PDB file of C-alpha atoms in Angstrom:
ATOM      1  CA  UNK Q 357      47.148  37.635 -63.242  1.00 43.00           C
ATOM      2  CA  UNK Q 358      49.223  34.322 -63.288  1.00 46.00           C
ATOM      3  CA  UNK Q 359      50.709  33.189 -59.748  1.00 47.00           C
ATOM      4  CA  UNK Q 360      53.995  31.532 -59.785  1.00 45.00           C
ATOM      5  CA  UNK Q 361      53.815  28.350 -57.076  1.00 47.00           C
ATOM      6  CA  UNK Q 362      56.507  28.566 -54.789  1.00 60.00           C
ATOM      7  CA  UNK Q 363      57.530  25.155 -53.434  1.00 75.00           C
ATOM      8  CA  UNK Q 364      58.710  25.215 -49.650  1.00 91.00           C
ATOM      9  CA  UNK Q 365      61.885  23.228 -48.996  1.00 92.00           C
ATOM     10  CA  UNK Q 366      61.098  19.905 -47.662  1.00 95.00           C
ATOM     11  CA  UNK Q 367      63.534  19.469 -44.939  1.00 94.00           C
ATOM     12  CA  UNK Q 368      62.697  16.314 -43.630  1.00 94.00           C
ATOM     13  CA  UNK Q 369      62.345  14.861 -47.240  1.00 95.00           C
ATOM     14  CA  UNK Q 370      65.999  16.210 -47.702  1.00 95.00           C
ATOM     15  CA  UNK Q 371      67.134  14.932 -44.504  1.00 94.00           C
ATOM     16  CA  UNK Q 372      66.183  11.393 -45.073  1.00 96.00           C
ATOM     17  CA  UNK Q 373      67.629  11.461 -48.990  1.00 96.00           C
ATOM     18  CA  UNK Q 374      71.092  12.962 -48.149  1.00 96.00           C
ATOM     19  CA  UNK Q 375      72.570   9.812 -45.883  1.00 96.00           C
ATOM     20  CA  UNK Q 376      71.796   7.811 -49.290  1.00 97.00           C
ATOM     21  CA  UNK Q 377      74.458   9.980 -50.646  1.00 97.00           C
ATOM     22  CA  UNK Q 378      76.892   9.422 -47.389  1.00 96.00           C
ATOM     23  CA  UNK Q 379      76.401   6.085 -47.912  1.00 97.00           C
ATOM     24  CA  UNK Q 380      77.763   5.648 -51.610  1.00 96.00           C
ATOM     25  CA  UNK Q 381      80.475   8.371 -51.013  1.00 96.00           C
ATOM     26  CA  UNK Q 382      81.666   5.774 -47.498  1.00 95.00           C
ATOM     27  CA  UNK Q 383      81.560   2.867 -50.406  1.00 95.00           C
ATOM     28  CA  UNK Q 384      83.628   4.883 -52.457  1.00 94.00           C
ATOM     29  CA  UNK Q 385      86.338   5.745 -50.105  1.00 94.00           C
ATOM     30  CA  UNK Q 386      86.951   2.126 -48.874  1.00 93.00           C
ATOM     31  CA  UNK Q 387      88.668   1.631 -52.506  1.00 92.00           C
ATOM     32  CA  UNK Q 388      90.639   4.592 -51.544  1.00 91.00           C
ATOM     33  CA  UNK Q 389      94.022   3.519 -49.103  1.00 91.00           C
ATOM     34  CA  UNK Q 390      92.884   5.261 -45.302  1.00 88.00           C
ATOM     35  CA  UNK Q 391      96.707   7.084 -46.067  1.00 89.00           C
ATOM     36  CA  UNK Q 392      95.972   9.040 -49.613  1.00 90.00           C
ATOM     37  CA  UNK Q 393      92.417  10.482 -47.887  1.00 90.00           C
ATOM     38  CA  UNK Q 394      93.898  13.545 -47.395  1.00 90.00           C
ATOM     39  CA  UNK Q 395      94.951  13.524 -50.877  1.00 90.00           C
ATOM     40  CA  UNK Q 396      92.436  14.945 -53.333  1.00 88.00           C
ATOM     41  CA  UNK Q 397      93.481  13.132 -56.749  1.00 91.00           C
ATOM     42  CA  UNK Q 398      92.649   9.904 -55.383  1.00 91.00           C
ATOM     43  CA  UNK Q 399      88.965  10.347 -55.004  1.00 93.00           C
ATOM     44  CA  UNK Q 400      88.018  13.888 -56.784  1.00 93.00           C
ATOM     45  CA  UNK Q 401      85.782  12.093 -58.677  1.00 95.00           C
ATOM     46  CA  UNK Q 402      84.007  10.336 -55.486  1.00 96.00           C
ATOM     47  CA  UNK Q 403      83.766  13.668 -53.953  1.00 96.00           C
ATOM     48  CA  UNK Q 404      82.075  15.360 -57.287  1.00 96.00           C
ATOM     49  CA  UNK Q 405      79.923  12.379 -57.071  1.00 96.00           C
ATOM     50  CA  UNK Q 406      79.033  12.735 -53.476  1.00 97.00           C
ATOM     51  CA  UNK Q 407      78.407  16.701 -54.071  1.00 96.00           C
ATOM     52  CA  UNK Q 408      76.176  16.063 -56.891  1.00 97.00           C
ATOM     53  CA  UNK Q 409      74.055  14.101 -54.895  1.00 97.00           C
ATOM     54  CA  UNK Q 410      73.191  16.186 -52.139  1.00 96.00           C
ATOM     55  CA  UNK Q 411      72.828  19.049 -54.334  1.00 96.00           C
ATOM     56  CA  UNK Q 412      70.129  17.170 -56.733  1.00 97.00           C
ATOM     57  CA  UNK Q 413      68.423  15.630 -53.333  1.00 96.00           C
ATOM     58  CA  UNK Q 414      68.214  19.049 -51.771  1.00 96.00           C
ATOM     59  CA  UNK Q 415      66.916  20.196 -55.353  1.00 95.00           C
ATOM     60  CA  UNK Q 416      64.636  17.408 -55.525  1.00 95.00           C
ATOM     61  CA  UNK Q 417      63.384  18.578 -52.391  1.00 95.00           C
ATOM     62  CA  UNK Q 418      62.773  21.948 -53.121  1.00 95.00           C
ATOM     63  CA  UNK Q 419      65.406  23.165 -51.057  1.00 95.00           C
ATOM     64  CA  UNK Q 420      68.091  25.541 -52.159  1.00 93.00           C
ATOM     65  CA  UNK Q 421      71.937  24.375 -52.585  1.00 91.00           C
ATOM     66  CA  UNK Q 422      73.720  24.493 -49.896  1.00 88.00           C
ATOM     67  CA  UNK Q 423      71.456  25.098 -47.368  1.00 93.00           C
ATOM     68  CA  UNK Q 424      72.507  24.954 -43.541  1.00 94.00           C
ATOM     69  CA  UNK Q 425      71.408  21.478 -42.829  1.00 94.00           C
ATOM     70  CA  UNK Q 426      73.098  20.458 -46.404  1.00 95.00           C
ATOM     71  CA  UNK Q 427      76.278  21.702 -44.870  1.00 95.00           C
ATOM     72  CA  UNK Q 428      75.859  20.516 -41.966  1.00 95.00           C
ATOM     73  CA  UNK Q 429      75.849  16.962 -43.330  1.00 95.00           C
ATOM     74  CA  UNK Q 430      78.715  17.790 -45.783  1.00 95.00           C
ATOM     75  CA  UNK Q 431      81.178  18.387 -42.605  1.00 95.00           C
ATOM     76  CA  UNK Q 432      79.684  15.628 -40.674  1.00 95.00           C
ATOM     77  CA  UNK Q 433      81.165  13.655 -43.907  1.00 95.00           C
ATOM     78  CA  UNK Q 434      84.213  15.591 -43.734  1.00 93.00           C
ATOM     79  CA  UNK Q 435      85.248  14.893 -40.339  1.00 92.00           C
ATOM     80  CA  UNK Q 436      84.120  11.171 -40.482  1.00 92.00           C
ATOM     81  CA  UNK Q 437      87.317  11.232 -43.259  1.00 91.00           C
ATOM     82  CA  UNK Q 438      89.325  14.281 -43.338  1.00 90.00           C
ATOM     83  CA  UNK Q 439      89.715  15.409 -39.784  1.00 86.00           C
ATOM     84  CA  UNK Q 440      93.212  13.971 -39.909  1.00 84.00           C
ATOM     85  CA  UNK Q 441      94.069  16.327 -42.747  1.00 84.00           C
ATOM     86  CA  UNK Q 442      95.747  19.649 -41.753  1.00 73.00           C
ATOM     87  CA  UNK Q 443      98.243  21.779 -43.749  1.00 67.00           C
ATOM     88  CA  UNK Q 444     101.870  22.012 -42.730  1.00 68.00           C
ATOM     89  CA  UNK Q 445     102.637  24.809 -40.925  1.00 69.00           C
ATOM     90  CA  UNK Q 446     105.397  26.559 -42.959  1.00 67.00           C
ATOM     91  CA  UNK Q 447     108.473  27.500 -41.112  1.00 76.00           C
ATOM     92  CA  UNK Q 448     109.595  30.988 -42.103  1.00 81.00           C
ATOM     93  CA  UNK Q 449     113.573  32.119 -41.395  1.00 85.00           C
ATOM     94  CA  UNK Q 450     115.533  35.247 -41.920  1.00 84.00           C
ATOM     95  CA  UNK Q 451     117.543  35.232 -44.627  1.00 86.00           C
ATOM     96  CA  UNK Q 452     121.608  34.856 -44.352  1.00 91.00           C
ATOM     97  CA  UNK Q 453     122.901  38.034 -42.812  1.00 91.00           C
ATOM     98  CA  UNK Q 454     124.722  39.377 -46.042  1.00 92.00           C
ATOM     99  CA  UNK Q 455     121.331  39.205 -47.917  1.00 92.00           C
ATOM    100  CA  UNK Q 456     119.322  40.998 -45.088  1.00 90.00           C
ATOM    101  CA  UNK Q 457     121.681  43.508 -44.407  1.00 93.00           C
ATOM    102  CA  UNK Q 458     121.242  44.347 -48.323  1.00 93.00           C
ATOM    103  CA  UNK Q 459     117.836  44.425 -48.475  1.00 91.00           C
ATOM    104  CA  UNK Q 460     117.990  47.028 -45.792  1.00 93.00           C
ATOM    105  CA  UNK Q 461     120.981  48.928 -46.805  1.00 94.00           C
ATOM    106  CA  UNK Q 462     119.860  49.271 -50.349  1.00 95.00           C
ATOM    107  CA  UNK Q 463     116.518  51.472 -49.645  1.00 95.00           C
ATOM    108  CA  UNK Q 464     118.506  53.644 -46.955  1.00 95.00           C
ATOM    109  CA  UNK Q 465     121.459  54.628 -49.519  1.00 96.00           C
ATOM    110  CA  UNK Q 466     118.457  55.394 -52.223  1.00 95.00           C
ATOM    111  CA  UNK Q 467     116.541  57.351 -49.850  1.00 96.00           C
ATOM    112  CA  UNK Q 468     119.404  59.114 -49.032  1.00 95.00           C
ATOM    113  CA  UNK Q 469     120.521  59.970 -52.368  1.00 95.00           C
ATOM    114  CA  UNK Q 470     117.316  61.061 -53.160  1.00 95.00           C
ATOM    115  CA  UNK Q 471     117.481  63.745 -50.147  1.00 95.00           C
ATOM    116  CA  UNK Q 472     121.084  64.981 -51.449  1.00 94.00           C
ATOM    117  CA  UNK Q 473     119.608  65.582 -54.507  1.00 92.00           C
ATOM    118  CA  UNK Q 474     116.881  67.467 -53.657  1.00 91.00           C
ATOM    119  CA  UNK Q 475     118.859  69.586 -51.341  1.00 91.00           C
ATOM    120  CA  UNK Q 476     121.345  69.899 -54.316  1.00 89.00           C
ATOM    121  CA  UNK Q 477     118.331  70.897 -56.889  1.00 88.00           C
ATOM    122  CA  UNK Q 478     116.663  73.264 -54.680  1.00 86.00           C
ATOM    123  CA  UNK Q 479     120.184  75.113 -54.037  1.00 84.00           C
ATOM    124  CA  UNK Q 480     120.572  75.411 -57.661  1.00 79.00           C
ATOM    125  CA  UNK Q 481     117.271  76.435 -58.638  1.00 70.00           C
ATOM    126  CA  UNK Q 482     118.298  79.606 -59.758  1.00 65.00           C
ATOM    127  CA  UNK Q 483     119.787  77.781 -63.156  1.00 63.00           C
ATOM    128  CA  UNK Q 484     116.944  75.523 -63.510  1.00 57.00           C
TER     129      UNK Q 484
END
């Protein structure tokens, strides 16, 4: 029977490729303003560039995409320029009182109207 040759992943071969990448992607981002970083549409295509390249060096390899040390690389990158990106907190608030105390009150008079009209039915149920 025919083997299949497996190729082991070549971590240290991957480790020294994937700062290559780094490297174009930090060349990249100085055309970018430091204020739009957080902002995607200014370098999506920079970023698919940079993701591309550590997925084909960890291909070339032989190591599987994304692999822990890939990653771990990847969010070095992201904290070198993004760790000054978080999401707004949103502020939630009650509604105005007439709206809230219809949202309540509405349910309550359906529930009970419901009940009367089961009590009603099964009173009746000698015509049904």
């Amino acid at each position: 029977g025919a083997r299949q040759q497996t190729n082991l992943c070549n971590e240290s071969l991957m480790l020294e490729k994937l700062p290559a990448c780094g490297k174009f992607f930090e060349e990249m981002m100085k055309k970018v303003d430091s204020r739009k970083w957080c902002n995607l549409t200014e370098f999506i295509m920079y970023y698919d560039n940079f993701t591309q390249c550590t997925e084909r060096e960890a291909n070339n390899a032989s190591c599987f995409w994304p692999n822990p040390l890939a990653e771990g690389f990847i969010t070095g990158i992201h904290k070198q320029f993004f760790s000054n990106c978080t999401s707004e907190k949103v502020h939630w608030e009650d509604p105005p009182d007439e709206i809230l105390i219809t949202l309540i009150l509405i349910p309550v008079m359906l529930t009970c109207a419901m009940i009367t009209l089961v009590v009603w039915c099964s009173k009746r149920s000698d015509i049904l």
